[in-house]
Amino acid sequence: MAKLEFDQLLDAGAHFGHLKRKWNPAMAPYIFMERNGIHIIDLYKTIAKTEEAASALKQIAKSGKKVLFVATKKQAKPVIEEKAQSINMPYVIERWPGGMLTNFPTIRKAVKKMSNIDKMIKDGTFDTLSKREKLQITRQRAKLEKNLGSIQDLTRLPSALFVVDVMKEDIAVKEANKLGIPVFGIVDTNSDPTDIDFVIPANDDAAKAVDMILGYLCEAMKEGLDERKVEKADANAAEDQEEEAAATPRRERKSKVAKKERVKKEDKDAINASVVSKYAKDADVEE
């Protein structure tokens, strides 16, 4: 996996923080300097923290668990959608539905409703409805698809949350904290990193910087998924070998039994032939 380069992050504008008067003092360890009233983020710490987050996310992906990506700000939405889809992970790019984590069963019911509508369309039930009912159901389906379509495959709570702009997505962060779900986040100088388990200090308004960091993290997760496939294949191969090894003695035992039966049969045939030969000789003598 290619490493994050300092110059690339610099060109992407990942080092630009917010105005000094808008800063959060908790971000002081990640600030390199101030220039023209704007805080400059220490990119060496950005690289170190991104690598740390990548290692953790790789292990989560390798274990077969899901990471929920969240970004509802305009600059990050297309990036999150593209990267999350590339590794088949759930994401939220529209309004965060309150209680999505803390009231997950209700969210699953809404997703199931969407599946039921799809089933109605397939089995022909939808065609028997009136024009007004069709319109209402179609609108409901479109709304559900817009808000929840990207988490349709999320059948249980995610194992981790990845957030772009933790200040904007504070409700999502609070819900994850309440449930003990680890939070990964791109944190700017105006945000509070206290509730973020894996802080990645960077400019969360620069689409290019977000794309670069997310690309690196998703590449690490892809490696984890590939390793999981290889391990599963090796495990299946080992299991097949064990079954074959267990079956071999049985085949050998059957072969030995069959051989013994053949030997017994051959011995019996030889005895019979001997008896017949003896009787034949006796008959010749009598004649």
Short mmCIF file of C-alpha atoms in Angstrom, two decimals:
data_model
loop_
_atom_site.label_atom_id
_atom_site.label_comp_id
_atom_site.label_asym_id
_atom_site.label_seq_id
_atom_site.Cartn_x
_atom_site.Cartn_y
_atom_site.Cartn_z
CA MET A 1 0.00 0.00 0.00
CA ALA A 2 1.35 3.44 -1.01
CA LYS A 3 2.22 5.75 1.86
CA LEU A 4 0.75 9.19 2.41
CA GLU A 5 3.24 11.81 1.25
CA PHE A 6 3.77 15.12 3.00
CA ASP A 7 3.97 17.08 -0.28
CA GLN A 8 0.74 15.54 -1.58
CA LEU A 9 -1.16 16.54 1.55
CA LEU A 10 0.37 20.00 1.32
CA ASP A 11 -0.77 20.38 -2.29
CA ALA A 12 -4.26 19.18 -1.32
CA GLY A 13 -4.51 21.90 1.34
CA ALA A 14 -4.84 19.46 4.23
CA HIS A 15 -2.72 21.76 6.43
CA PHE A 16 -5.12 24.73 6.45
CA GLY A 17 -7.05 25.06 9.70
CA HIS A 18 -9.66 27.65 10.70
CA LEU A 19 -9.19 31.21 11.86
CA LYS A 20 -7.37 31.56 15.16
CA ARG A 21 -10.41 33.11 16.84
CA LYS A 22 -12.48 30.02 15.97
CA TRP A 23 -10.05 27.41 17.22
CA ASN A 24 -10.68 24.79 19.88
CA PRO A 25 -7.83 24.70 22.47
CA ALA A 26 -8.07 20.89 22.61
CA MET A 27 -6.60 20.84 19.08
CA ALA A 28 -3.40 22.58 20.25
CA PRO A 29 -1.23 19.39 20.05
CA TYR A 30 -1.98 19.11 16.33
CA ILE A 31 -1.31 22.75 15.37
CA PHE A 32 2.09 23.57 13.88
CA MET A 33 1.90 27.36 13.74
CA GLU A 34 -0.27 30.39 12.96
CA ARG A 35 -0.01 32.30 9.71
CA ASN A 36 -2.04 35.39 8.81
CA GLY A 37 -4.54 34.63 11.56
CA ILE A 38 -5.05 31.03 10.35
CA HIS A 39 -3.86 27.94 12.18
CA ILE A 40 -1.61 25.54 10.25
CA ILE A 41 -2.00 21.82 11.02
CA ASP A 42 1.11 19.71 11.58
CA LEU A 43 0.99 17.32 8.59
CA TYR A 44 3.54 14.95 10.10
CA LYS A 45 1.03 14.28 12.87
CA THR A 46 -1.71 13.97 10.22
CA ILE A 47 0.29 11.22 8.48
CA ALA A 48 1.07 9.41 11.75
CA LYS A 49 -2.56 9.51 12.91
CA THR A 50 -3.87 8.41 9.50
CA GLU A 51 -1.54 5.40 9.52
CA GLU A 52 -2.70 4.53 13.03
CA ALA A 53 -6.35 4.75 11.96
CA ALA A 54 -5.63 2.72 8.81
CA SER A 55 -4.12 -0.11 10.87
CA ALA A 56 -7.19 -0.24 13.15
CA LEU A 57 -9.66 -0.08 10.25
CA LYS A 58 -7.79 -2.84 8.43
CA GLN A 59 -8.23 -5.16 11.41
CA ILE A 60 -11.95 -4.32 11.63
CA ALA A 61 -12.41 -5.09 7.92
CA LYS A 62 -10.34 -8.28 8.25
CA SER A 63 -12.62 -9.52 11.03
CA GLY A 64 -15.62 -9.12 8.70
CA LYS A 65 -17.22 -6.24 10.60
CA LYS A 66 -18.82 -3.09 9.16
CA VAL A 67 -17.68 0.53 9.38
CA LEU A 68 -20.32 3.22 8.87
CA PHE A 69 -19.05 6.27 6.96
CA VAL A 70 -20.77 9.60 7.67
CA ALA A 71 -20.43 12.93 5.86
CA THR A 72 -23.36 15.23 5.10
CA LYS A 73 -21.35 18.30 4.10
CA LYS A 74 -21.35 19.14 0.41
CA GLN A 75 -17.59 18.81 -0.18
CA ALA A 76 -17.31 15.32 1.32
CA LYS A 77 -20.54 13.65 0.15
CA PRO A 78 -19.36 12.43 -3.27
CA VAL A 79 -16.03 11.28 -1.84
CA ILE A 80 -17.66 9.24 0.94
CA GLU A 81 -20.14 7.69 -1.48
CA GLU A 82 -17.44 6.62 -3.93
CA LYS A 83 -14.97 5.28 -1.36
CA ALA A 84 -17.54 3.45 0.77
CA GLN A 85 -19.10 1.77 -2.27
CA SER A 86 -15.66 0.63 -3.47
CA ILE A 87 -15.26 -1.55 -0.35
CA ASN A 88 -18.97 -2.35 0.09
CA MET A 89 -19.40 -0.45 3.36
CA PRO A 90 -22.54 1.43 4.53
CA TYR A 91 -22.58 5.22 4.48
CA VAL A 92 -24.76 8.23 5.26
CA ILE A 93 -24.49 11.33 3.06
CA GLU A 94 -27.94 12.83 3.58
CA ARG A 95 -29.38 14.07 6.86
CA TRP A 96 -28.36 11.90 9.81
CA PRO A 97 -31.55 10.15 10.99
CA GLY A 98 -31.74 10.77 14.73
CA GLY A 99 -31.56 7.54 16.73
CA MET A 100 -30.00 5.64 13.87
CA LEU A 101 -27.64 3.89 16.28
CA THR A 102 -29.40 4.25 19.63
CA ASN A 103 -32.76 3.24 18.13
CA PHE A 104 -31.44 0.90 15.46
CA PRO A 105 -34.41 -1.56 15.45
CA THR A 106 -36.74 1.26 14.32
CA ILE A 107 -34.36 2.16 11.49
CA ARG A 108 -34.27 -1.49 10.44
CA LYS A 109 -38.08 -1.50 10.29
CA ALA A 110 -37.96 1.45 7.88
CA VAL A 111 -35.40 -0.37 5.73
CA LYS A 112 -37.59 -3.48 5.80
CA LYS A 113 -40.53 -1.36 4.63
CA MET A 114 -38.47 -0.42 1.59
CA SER A 115 -37.79 -4.11 0.91
CA ASN A 116 -41.50 -4.90 1.23
CA ILE A 117 -42.34 -2.23 -1.36
CA ASP A 118 -39.78 -3.78 -3.73
CA LYS A 119 -41.38 -7.17 -3.13
CA MET A 120 -44.83 -5.73 -3.97
CA ILE A 121 -43.48 -4.39 -7.26
CA LYS A 122 -41.95 -7.77 -8.15
CA ASP A 123 -44.93 -10.00 -7.29
CA GLY A 124 -47.44 -7.76 -9.07
CA THR A 125 -49.31 -6.53 -5.97
CA PHE A 126 -48.28 -2.98 -6.79
CA ASP A 127 -50.15 -3.12 -10.13
CA THR A 128 -53.47 -3.89 -8.40
CA LEU A 129 -53.38 -0.63 -6.40
CA SER A 130 -55.13 2.56 -7.33
CA LYS A 131 -53.25 5.39 -9.03
CA ARG A 132 -53.22 7.45 -5.83
CA GLU A 133 -51.89 4.57 -3.71
CA LYS A 134 -49.18 3.89 -6.29
CA LEU A 135 -48.09 7.53 -6.15
CA GLN A 136 -47.96 7.55 -2.33
CA ILE A 137 -45.94 4.32 -2.19
CA THR A 138 -43.56 5.50 -4.93
CA ARG A 139 -42.89 8.74 -3.05
CA GLN A 140 -42.38 6.85 0.20
CA ARG A 141 -39.96 4.45 -1.52
CA ALA A 142 -37.96 7.34 -3.02
CA LYS A 143 -37.69 9.05 0.38
CA LEU A 144 -36.57 5.87 2.10
CA GLU A 145 -34.05 5.20 -0.67
CA LYS A 146 -32.59 8.69 -0.35
CA ASN A 147 -32.16 8.52 3.44
CA LEU A 148 -31.61 4.83 4.10
CA GLY A 149 -30.76 3.16 0.80
CA SER A 150 -27.03 3.28 1.53
CA ILE A 151 -27.45 1.31 4.78
CA GLN A 152 -29.81 -1.33 3.39
CA ASP A 153 -27.23 -4.08 3.97
CA LEU A 154 -26.46 -2.96 7.53
CA THR A 155 -28.29 -5.68 9.47
CA ARG A 156 -26.62 -4.95 12.82
CA LEU A 157 -24.90 -2.06 14.56
CA PRO A 158 -21.60 -1.07 12.91
CA SER A 159 -18.33 -1.89 14.67
CA ALA A 160 -16.95 1.60 14.02
CA LEU A 161 -17.99 5.04 12.77
CA PHE A 162 -15.95 7.19 10.40
CA VAL A 163 -16.90 10.89 10.38
CA VAL A 164 -15.84 13.84 8.25
CA ASP A 165 -16.31 17.05 10.28
CA VAL A 166 -17.05 15.84 13.80
CA MET A 167 -18.55 19.22 14.67
CA LYS A 168 -21.25 18.97 12.01
CA GLU A 169 -21.93 15.28 12.74
CA ASP A 170 -22.02 15.72 16.52
CA ILE A 171 -25.28 13.75 16.89
CA ALA A 172 -23.76 10.72 15.17
CA VAL A 173 -20.67 10.98 17.39
CA LYS A 174 -22.78 11.25 20.57
CA GLU A 175 -24.82 8.17 19.63
CA ALA A 176 -21.66 6.16 18.91
CA ASN A 177 -20.09 7.28 22.21
CA LYS A 178 -23.24 6.28 24.09
CA LEU A 179 -23.08 2.76 22.63
CA GLY A 180 -19.31 2.42 22.97
CA ILE A 181 -18.73 2.31 19.22
CA PRO A 182 -15.22 3.60 18.35
CA VAL A 183 -15.19 6.82 16.29
CA PHE A 184 -12.67 7.69 13.58
CA GLY A 185 -12.78 11.28 12.39
CA ILE A 186 -11.15 13.95 10.26
CA VAL A 187 -10.94 16.77 12.81
CA ASP A 188 -10.30 20.45 11.95
CA THR A 189 -8.90 23.09 14.32
CA ASN A 190 -12.37 24.38 15.26
CA SER A 191 -13.56 20.97 16.54
CA ASP A 192 -13.29 19.12 19.84
CA PRO A 193 -11.33 15.86 19.48
CA THR A 194 -12.13 14.69 23.03
CA ASP A 195 -14.86 12.20 22.02
CA ILE A 196 -13.00 10.89 18.97
CA ASP A 197 -11.09 7.64 19.46
CA PHE A 198 -8.93 8.01 16.35
CA VAL A 199 -8.27 11.67 15.53
CA ILE A 200 -6.99 12.57 12.05
CA PRO A 201 -6.10 16.29 12.17
CA ALA A 202 -6.73 17.80 8.73
CA ASN A 203 -8.73 20.34 6.77
CA ASP A 204 -12.22 18.85 6.55
CA ASP A 205 -13.36 21.47 4.03
CA ALA A 206 -10.85 20.53 1.31
CA ALA A 207 -12.42 17.84 -0.90
CA LYS A 208 -9.03 16.86 -2.32
CA ALA A 209 -7.53 16.35 1.15
CA VAL A 210 -10.55 14.31 2.30
CA ASP A 211 -10.33 12.20 -0.86
CA MET A 212 -6.63 11.52 -0.28
CA ILE A 213 -7.04 10.50 3.36
CA LEU A 214 -10.13 8.38 2.68
CA GLY A 215 -8.43 6.73 -0.29
CA TYR A 216 -5.54 5.68 1.94
CA LEU A 217 -7.86 4.34 4.66
CA CYS A 218 -10.09 2.46 2.21
CA GLU A 219 -7.05 0.91 0.57
CA ALA A 220 -6.01 -0.42 3.99
CA MET A 221 -9.50 -1.79 4.55
CA LYS A 222 -9.45 -3.44 1.12
CA GLU A 223 -6.21 -5.19 2.08
CA GLY A 224 -7.92 -6.41 5.25
CA LEU A 225 -10.85 -7.77 3.24
CA ASP A 226 -8.50 -9.51 0.79
CA GLU A 227 -6.57 -11.10 3.66
CA ARG A 228 -9.86 -12.32 5.11
CA LYS A 229 -10.73 -14.01 1.78
CA VAL A 230 -7.31 -15.68 1.62
CA GLU A 231 -7.59 -16.92 5.23
CA LYS A 232 -11.07 -18.30 4.58
CA ALA A 233 -9.84 -20.07 1.44
CA ASP A 234 -6.88 -21.55 3.38
CA ALA A 235 -9.19 -22.64 6.19
CA ASN A 236 -11.55 -24.35 3.72
CA ALA A 237 -8.60 -26.07 2.01
CA ALA A 238 -7.27 -27.28 5.37
CA GLU A 239 -10.71 -28.57 6.32
CA ASP A 240 -10.98 -30.46 3.02
CA GLN A 241 -7.55 -32.01 3.63
CA GLU A 242 -8.56 -33.10 7.13
CA GLU A 243 -11.74 -34.70 5.79
CA GLU A 244 -9.74 -36.46 3.08
CA ALA A 245 -7.19 -37.66 5.63
CA ALA A 246 -9.97 -38.95 7.86
CA ALA A 247 -11.58 -40.74 4.91
CA THR A 248 -8.32 -42.44 3.79
CA PRO A 249 -8.08 -44.92 6.73
CA ARG A 250 -11.70 -45.90 6.13
CA ARG A 251 -10.92 -46.62 2.47
CA GLU A 252 -7.82 -48.61 3.51
CA ARG A 253 -9.85 -50.62 6.03
CA LYS A 254 -12.46 -51.40 3.37
CA SER A 255 -9.70 -52.39 0.97
CA LYS A 256 -8.16 -54.76 3.53
CA VAL A 257 -11.52 -56.35 4.29
CA ALA A 258 -12.18 -56.84 0.57
CA LYS A 259 -8.69 -58.35 0.14
CA LYS A 260 -9.28 -60.79 3.01
CA GLU A 261 -12.60 -61.82 1.51
CA ARG A 262 -10.87 -62.39 -1.85
CA VAL A 263 -8.18 -64.48 -0.20
CA LYS A 264 -10.79 -66.53 1.66
CA LYS A 265 -12.70 -67.05 -1.57
CA GLU A 266 -9.54 -68.06 -3.43
CA ASP A 267 -8.60 -70.49 -0.63
CA LYS A 268 -12.07 -72.00 -0.70
CA ASP A 269 -11.94 -72.38 -4.48
CA ALA A 270 -8.53 -74.03 -4.21
CA ILE A 271 -9.81 -76.51 -1.59
CA ASN A 272 -12.85 -77.34 -3.73
CA ALA A 273 -10.63 -77.85 -6.77
CA SER A 274 -8.40 -80.15 -4.72
CA VAL A 275 -11.38 -82.20 -3.54
CA VAL A 276 -12.73 -82.50 -7.07
CA SER A 277 -9.31 -83.59 -8.33
CA LYS A 278 -9.02 -86.23 -5.61
CA TYR A 279 -12.45 -87.69 -6.44
CA ALA A 280 -11.56 -87.76 -10.09
CA LYS A 281 -8.36 -89.75 -9.38
CA ASP A 282 -10.25 -92.18 -7.13
CA ALA A 283 -12.78 -92.74 -9.91
CA ASP A 284 -10.00 -93.50 -12.41
CA VAL A 285 -8.44 -96.06 -10.05
CA GLU A 286 -11.77 -97.86 -9.51
CA GLU A 287 -12.29 -98.13 -13.25
#
